[in-house]
Amino acid sequence: MASRRPDSFDGLGYRGRDDPLYGAAYPVRSAGAPAELQHHHWVTTPPDIPGSRNLHPGERTPLYDDPLGEHGGPAGGWEAPQSGVPPAEQLNRFAGFGIGLVSLFTENVLAHPCIVFRRQCQVNYHARCYHLTPFSVVPVMSSITKAQGVKALWKGMGSTFIVHGITLGAEGIISEFTPLPRELPHRWTCKQLAGHLLLKGLTAVVALPFYCASLIETVQVIIDDWLLILLLSWLSQLFPLPVCPQSEIVRDDSSSGLLDCIREGVARLLGVGAPHSRRLLPLGCLLLPAALHAILRYAVAASVQRAALWLHQRGRKQRADPSNPLDAYFPELAAAWAGSLVADVVLFPLETALHRLSLQGTRTIIDATDGVVAVGNGGSPLVLPVNTQYDGFSDCLHSIRRKEGRVGFYRGFGALLAQYALHGALLAAARMLLRVLLLDAKGSQA
C-alpha cells in the first residue's frame, strides 16, 4: 500500500489544513514556518484537553474566553510571573512550614539537654542542690559537657522519638479497633470525652515499658572503660550488691544502637534479659501512675490551650485574617506552649514519683547534679547509683515528703523553666522575623 504521507512531512510538529471544523477554533502550530503559511497541509492540531501535555514550549491550553493573539504576547495566554516578591499564598505556606519546623526542632532537639538534666535531678535523691531556678542549672550542665563531651546532654534522644512513634501508633491502632474516639468533635458529650481520655490512658500503658527503657538511656552516665573499673571498685565498697557487666550498668556509646529501646522495652515487658535487683517493681505497679499522668497532662494542656485561644480571640479588636501567617499560626502555637508549660508545672511532683519508680531496681548510674569532683588524673562528674527502696506509688510520695520535704518533688524545676524559656524565645524570634519579612513584602508591592 502506498504511503499517504505528503512529501513535505518532516515529523517535527503538527501542521494544519484548511478545514473549518478544526482550523476555526484552534490555532495552527508548527516547528518552523508561521501559522498563516501552513493552511494547505493536511495534518491538524488535535483539540487541547485542559491538563494535557501536547503543548509546545511557552504555550498553554487556550481558553474559550481568551482572544487569539500573537504567540508569547499578553493575548497569547502566558505572562511571566513578576520577579522579586513571592505570591502571598506561597509566602504563607513557607511561613507555616518554617514556624512548625522551628517549634518541633526546639521542643524535641534543642530542649533535650534540659530534659536530660531535669530527669537526672528528679531521680537523684542524694543531691544537696535541688536546682529550683535556671541559674544553678547552667553551670552544672556546662561542667558535665566539659567532662564527657556534648553528646552527654543529648543521650537518649533517639529513644524519645521511638517512644513518640510507639505512642502515636498505639493510639491509632486502639482507636481503629475500639469505639474510643481519637479526636473530639466541636460539640462533644461526656461519653465521648470519657472514651477519649480512656484512649490516652491505654496508649500510655502500652508505651510504658518502652518509656522506662528510654528513661534509663536518658539519665544513665556515659563513661570510659578506665573510669568504669574505678567506679565499680568504689561502688563495691559502698554498696554490697552483685557487680553487673558494663552493658547492664552503664551505656557503652560504641555498642549502643537505635533499637535498644525497643529490645529493652520488650525484655522489661516479658521479664527476661539482664538480671535486675530484687527491688525492681513489676509493671503492674506502674500502670496506674503512668495512665494517671498521661490523662491529667493531656486534660490540663488541652484545657489551657483552648482557654488561651478563647482569650486571644476575645481580646482582639479586629477579626483575625486567615491569610496572615501571624494570625493563622502563632496564636495556636503560643496556646500549645502555654498548655504544655502549665501541665508540666502542675504535674511535676507526679512525674518525679513516676520516674523514681521506673528506675528502681534497674542498677542505673547517673551523673551527680551537684557539680564536678576530681577523679584520677583528670576531672570527671561524680556518678551515683539509683538505690531507692519504695514499695509502691503511695510509699514513694510519702517517703519523698518525709525525707526531702515538699520541695523534694520539684527537683530539677529550674531545668523545666529553662526548657520552656528557650522554646518561647525561639518562637518569639521566629514571629519577629516573619513580621519583618511580611513588612518588606508589603513595602515592595506598594
XYZ file of C-alpha atoms in Angstrom:
446
model
C 0.000 0.000 0.000
C 1.325 3.411 -0.961
C 2.023 5.810 1.823
C -0.394 8.730 2.154
C 2.198 10.878 3.927
C 2.947 14.069 1.991
C 6.455 14.696 0.738
C 6.749 17.783 2.907
C 6.053 15.944 6.179
C 9.116 16.126 8.432
C 7.701 14.719 11.699
C 8.795 17.707 13.791
C 5.423 19.175 14.608
C 1.749 19.436 13.853
C 0.615 21.182 10.628
C -2.838 22.446 9.822
C -5.145 22.062 6.855
C -7.850 24.290 5.554
C -10.701 22.702 7.450
C -13.289 24.900 9.175
C -14.007 22.175 11.729
C -10.536 22.337 13.204
C -8.886 25.457 11.920
C -11.526 27.860 13.204
C -11.298 27.134 16.896
C -7.665 26.200 17.418
C -4.558 27.961 16.128
C -2.189 26.127 13.862
C 1.236 25.168 15.229
C 4.485 24.305 13.536
C 8.096 23.990 14.440
C 9.354 26.413 11.805
C 7.112 28.424 9.489
C 4.485 30.987 10.521
C 0.947 29.799 11.075
C -0.703 31.704 8.216
C 1.513 30.000 5.582
C 0.584 26.435 6.585
C -3.173 26.150 5.992
C -2.616 23.879 2.970
C -1.135 20.972 4.943
C -3.296 18.030 5.877
C -2.180 17.407 9.492
C -4.043 19.469 12.116
C -3.627 20.181 15.790
C -5.958 17.972 17.844
C -8.260 19.663 20.347
C -6.404 20.549 23.562
C -7.739 18.988 26.747
C -7.185 21.022 29.917
C -4.255 19.453 31.691
C -2.916 17.671 28.595
C 0.724 17.916 27.585
C 0.610 18.303 23.801
C 1.824 21.884 24.013
C 4.941 23.474 22.634
C 7.370 25.217 24.998
C 5.981 28.548 26.133
C 2.338 27.759 25.282
C -0.639 26.887 27.428
C -4.056 25.402 26.818
C -6.228 28.076 25.095
C -9.336 29.108 26.964
C -12.636 29.844 25.267
C -12.738 33.393 26.633
C -9.175 34.294 25.714
C -8.691 36.281 22.490
C -6.325 34.843 19.963
C -3.133 36.798 19.610
C 0.480 36.549 18.792
C 2.473 33.780 20.428
C 4.106 34.877 23.662
C 2.196 38.173 23.894
C -0.350 39.144 26.517
C -3.191 37.783 24.397
C -1.339 34.530 23.822
C -2.289 33.352 27.286
C 1.069 33.316 29.075
C 2.541 36.047 31.200
C 5.817 35.829 33.032
C 5.448 35.998 36.835
C 6.634 39.139 38.481
C 10.098 38.822 39.867
C 11.126 39.964 43.305
C 8.116 39.327 45.595
C 6.734 35.799 46.071
C 2.960 35.335 45.942
C 1.027 35.717 49.189
C -0.106 32.105 49.238
C 3.415 30.813 48.691
C 4.713 33.065 51.457
C 2.019 31.806 53.843
C 2.853 28.191 53.134
C 6.554 28.830 53.597
C 5.859 30.697 56.834
C 3.660 27.929 58.230
C 6.214 25.247 57.390
C 9.051 27.265 58.884
C 7.189 28.079 62.084
C 6.145 24.466 62.618
C 9.671 23.241 61.926
C 11.170 25.696 64.406
C 8.676 24.633 67.080
C 9.281 20.896 66.579
C 13.063 21.310 66.402
C 13.145 23.366 69.586
C 10.793 21.098 71.508
C 12.467 17.795 70.589
C 16.123 18.629 69.847
C 17.308 21.891 71.372
C 15.409 21.338 74.619
C 16.653 17.756 75.052
C 19.618 18.689 77.304
C 17.170 20.362 79.691
C 15.042 17.208 79.697
C 18.093 15.042 80.440
C 19.234 17.186 83.349
C 15.696 17.526 84.726
C 15.217 13.747 84.826
C 18.593 13.256 86.458
C 17.661 15.750 89.171
C 14.308 14.051 89.724
C 15.825 10.632 90.407
C 18.915 11.882 92.292
C 17.780 11.885 95.907
C 21.443 12.192 97.038
C 21.844 15.721 95.683
C 22.049 18.622 98.094
C 21.136 21.201 95.458
C 17.563 20.942 94.164
C 18.086 23.268 91.155
C 14.835 25.141 91.525
C 15.993 28.022 89.297
C 17.670 28.025 85.861
C 20.673 29.933 87.245
C 22.017 26.879 89.074
C 21.328 24.540 86.157
C 23.608 26.107 83.554
C 26.964 25.757 85.455
C 26.422 22.064 86.201
C 25.368 21.298 82.621
C 28.480 23.108 81.408
C 30.676 21.036 83.757
C 29.154 17.777 82.512
C 29.712 18.858 78.919
C 33.380 19.672 79.553
C 33.995 16.328 81.253
C 32.021 13.967 78.973
C 31.525 15.933 75.774
C 28.493 17.429 74.114
C 26.950 14.007 73.478
C 26.338 13.585 77.223
C 23.491 16.115 77.075
C 21.834 14.577 74.011
C 21.903 10.956 75.136
C 18.688 9.032 74.690
C 17.266 11.441 72.102
C 16.717 8.664 69.567
C 14.778 6.589 72.082
C 12.468 9.518 72.835
C 11.497 9.669 69.149
C 10.858 5.923 69.208
C 8.565 6.315 72.227
C 6.676 9.111 70.437
C 6.231 6.873 67.408
C 5.035 3.932 69.509
C 2.579 6.212 71.303
C 1.103 7.564 68.069
C 0.926 4.097 66.515
C -0.738 2.555 69.562
C -3.255 5.384 69.726
C -4.174 4.926 66.073
C -4.499 1.139 66.329
C -6.602 1.245 69.502
C -8.922 3.884 68.045
C -9.411 1.797 64.877
C -10.386 -1.411 66.685
C -12.366 0.190 69.517
C -15.129 2.812 69.639
C -12.841 5.168 71.549
C -12.619 8.462 69.618
C -9.193 9.720 68.688
C -10.386 13.310 68.215
C -13.177 15.144 69.983
C -15.809 16.919 67.877
C -16.617 20.573 68.368
C -19.671 19.657 70.421
C -18.734 16.621 72.454
C -20.655 14.645 75.042
C -19.493 13.269 78.381
C -19.366 9.762 76.912
C -17.111 10.885 74.075
C -14.860 12.766 76.498
C -14.556 9.735 78.783
C -13.710 7.477 75.847
C -11.138 9.948 74.554
C -9.399 10.200 77.930
C -9.523 6.408 78.286
C -7.754 6.138 74.928
C -4.963 8.407 76.201
C -4.579 6.254 79.308
C -4.460 2.977 77.351
C -1.887 4.458 74.995
C 0.350 5.396 77.929
C 0.003 1.875 79.349
C 1.050 0.291 76.033
C 4.096 2.571 75.735
C 5.096 2.215 79.411
C 7.859 -0.448 79.078
C 9.468 1.455 76.201
C 9.179 4.699 78.163
C 11.059 3.062 81.059
C 13.805 1.907 78.680
C 14.036 5.395 77.174
C 14.231 6.915 80.650
C 17.207 4.701 81.502
C 19.016 5.707 78.301
C 18.333 9.361 79.050
C 19.686 9.527 82.616
C 22.463 6.924 82.719
C 26.023 8.139 82.505
C 28.350 7.546 79.544
C 31.854 6.759 80.805
C 35.071 5.204 79.526
C 36.453 1.788 80.449
C 39.147 3.089 82.808
C 36.627 5.106 84.742
C 34.259 2.126 84.812
C 36.841 -0.036 86.571
C 37.457 2.677 89.165
C 33.745 3.207 89.587
C 32.925 -0.476 90.098
C 35.631 -0.818 92.733
C 34.264 2.239 94.536
C 30.653 1.033 94.372
C 31.561 -2.444 95.616
C 32.923 -0.859 98.799
C 29.899 1.352 99.429
C 27.054 -0.936 98.359
C 27.200 -4.713 98.891
C 25.500 -5.509 95.571
C 26.483 -8.068 92.940
C 28.506 -6.454 90.182
C 26.925 -6.402 86.731
C 28.664 -6.299 83.372
C 29.266 -2.983 81.683
C 26.340 -3.245 79.288
C 23.937 -3.730 82.174
C 25.075 -0.870 84.378
C 26.177 1.945 82.068
C 25.768 2.836 78.435
C 28.663 1.977 76.170
C 28.397 4.532 73.390
C 30.300 2.412 70.873
C 27.878 -0.515 71.124
C 24.612 1.318 71.672
C 22.020 1.140 68.928
C 18.890 2.980 67.998
C 16.672 -0.068 68.518
C 17.995 -0.840 72.005
C 14.975 0.968 73.410
C 12.608 -1.499 71.731
C 14.694 -4.514 72.761
C 14.962 -3.421 76.388
C 11.281 -2.478 76.482
C 10.239 -5.928 75.295
C 12.656 -7.512 77.793
C 11.132 -5.411 80.596
C 7.645 -6.399 79.496
C 8.402 -10.137 79.339
C 10.669 -10.141 82.393
C 13.657 -11.590 80.525
C 17.102 -10.337 79.645
C 19.628 -8.822 82.030
C 19.108 -9.621 85.717
C 17.942 -6.752 87.881
C 17.809 -6.100 91.580
C 15.103 -7.522 93.806
C 13.774 -4.008 94.266
C 12.662 -3.844 90.619
C 8.969 -3.086 90.628
C 6.709 -5.012 88.253
C 4.980 -3.067 85.510
C 1.648 -3.626 87.234
C 2.688 -1.196 89.966
C 3.450 1.480 87.371
C 0.291 1.226 85.267
C -1.840 3.498 87.450
C 0.759 6.305 87.825
C 1.579 6.239 84.098
C -2.063 6.312 82.983
C -2.946 8.973 85.559
C -0.042 11.182 84.479
C -0.894 10.863 80.772
C -4.609 11.601 81.248
C -4.090 14.560 83.576
C -1.357 16.066 81.423
C -3.485 15.870 78.295
C -6.553 17.253 80.062
C -4.691 20.188 81.621
C -2.775 21.035 78.429
C -5.888 20.884 76.218
C -7.947 22.975 78.649
C -5.298 25.674 78.952
C -4.786 25.704 75.194
C -8.497 26.228 74.477
C -8.772 28.863 77.173
C -5.765 30.752 75.772
C -7.210 30.685 72.239
C -10.591 31.901 73.518
C -8.984 34.774 75.419
C -6.898 35.701 72.391
C -9.910 35.812 70.082
C -11.961 37.752 72.607
C -9.231 40.313 73.228
C -8.686 41.132 69.564
C -10.156 44.432 68.407
C -10.431 43.311 64.798
C -11.215 39.965 63.230
C -8.316 37.627 62.544
C -7.129 37.430 58.937
C -6.669 33.757 57.889
C -4.325 34.819 55.082
C -1.937 36.438 57.561
C 0.558 33.890 58.937
C 0.820 35.840 62.194
C -2.895 35.270 62.808
C -3.041 31.775 61.348
C -0.164 30.007 63.125
C 1.236 31.869 66.107
C -1.871 32.008 68.347
C -2.255 28.236 68.191
C 1.463 27.611 68.780
C 1.526 30.045 71.699
C -1.562 28.398 73.213
C 0.023 24.943 72.868
C 3.216 26.240 74.505
C 1.234 27.671 77.421
C -0.782 24.469 77.820
C 2.312 22.254 77.941
C 4.014 24.596 80.418
C 1.072 24.644 82.827
C 0.598 20.865 82.573
C 4.265 20.111 83.291
C 4.356 22.553 86.213
C 1.190 21.173 87.816
C 2.155 17.507 87.323
C 5.850 17.863 88.169
C 5.538 16.020 91.538
C 3.679 13.136 89.881
C 6.344 12.921 87.180
C 9.092 12.827 89.825
C 7.483 9.884 91.582
C 6.863 8.059 88.287
C 10.498 8.418 87.212
C 11.827 7.165 90.535
C 9.585 4.121 90.450
C 10.547 3.375 86.842
C 14.290 3.381 87.639
C 14.135 1.494 90.917
C 15.984 -1.814 90.753
C 17.496 -1.227 87.294
C 21.033 -0.591 88.645
C 21.310 2.654 86.730
C 24.226 5.025 87.371
C 23.548 8.718 86.836
C 25.569 11.911 86.848
C 25.759 13.806 90.112
C 23.876 17.060 89.780
C 25.834 18.915 92.477
C 28.965 19.645 90.445
C 32.347 18.231 89.430
C 34.921 16.424 91.551
C 38.396 15.181 90.702
C 38.665 11.513 89.763
C 42.042 10.008 88.919
C 44.306 12.287 86.898
C 41.558 14.439 85.385
C 38.215 15.914 86.244
C 35.019 13.979 85.801
C 31.484 14.266 87.137
C 30.784 12.258 90.222
C 28.453 9.392 89.346
C 25.923 7.868 91.702
C 23.740 4.736 91.588
C 19.959 4.860 91.872
C 19.342 2.835 95.030
C 15.758 3.529 96.112
C 13.549 1.165 98.116
C 9.967 2.252 97.548
C 7.165 -0.269 97.990
C 4.785 1.451 95.596
C 3.353 4.728 94.377
C 1.875 5.875 97.686
C 5.005 4.873 99.606
C 7.119 6.886 97.144
C 5.027 10.012 97.688
C 5.133 9.682 101.487
C 8.886 8.961 101.525
C 9.746 11.997 99.397
C 7.609 14.255 101.546
C 9.007 12.869 104.799
C 12.721 12.765 103.904
C 13.126 15.587 101.398
C 10.195 17.854 102.161
C 7.603 19.148 99.754
C 10.290 20.919 97.786
C 11.792 17.497 97.041
C 9.022 16.909 94.494
C 10.392 19.822 92.442
C 13.991 18.712 92.000
C 15.191 19.980 88.627
C 12.371 22.506 88.284
C 14.884 25.076 87.002
C 15.668 22.855 84.017
C 11.966 22.827 83.153
C 11.852 26.623 83.266
C 14.966 26.828 81.092
C 13.411 24.415 78.588
C 10.232 26.432 78.108
C 12.103 29.733 78.195
C 14.254 28.545 75.289
C 11.193 27.325 73.401
C 9.318 30.576 73.940
C 12.311 32.715 72.973
C 12.749 30.921 69.657
C 9.031 31.203 68.887
C 9.169 34.936 69.600
C 12.250 35.286 67.379
C 10.522 33.413 64.556
C 7.460 35.644 64.898
C 9.587 38.786 64.769
C 11.470 37.541 61.704
C 8.220 36.659 59.927
C 6.766 40.087 60.685
C 9.841 41.746 59.183
C 9.526 39.613 56.038
C 5.835 40.462 55.698
C 6.525 44.183 56.086
C 9.246 44.010 53.454
C 6.923 42.139 51.096
C 4.133 44.708 51.513
C 6.561 47.589 51.045
C 7.955 46.153 47.815
C 4.444 45.515 46.472
C 3.421 49.090 47.207
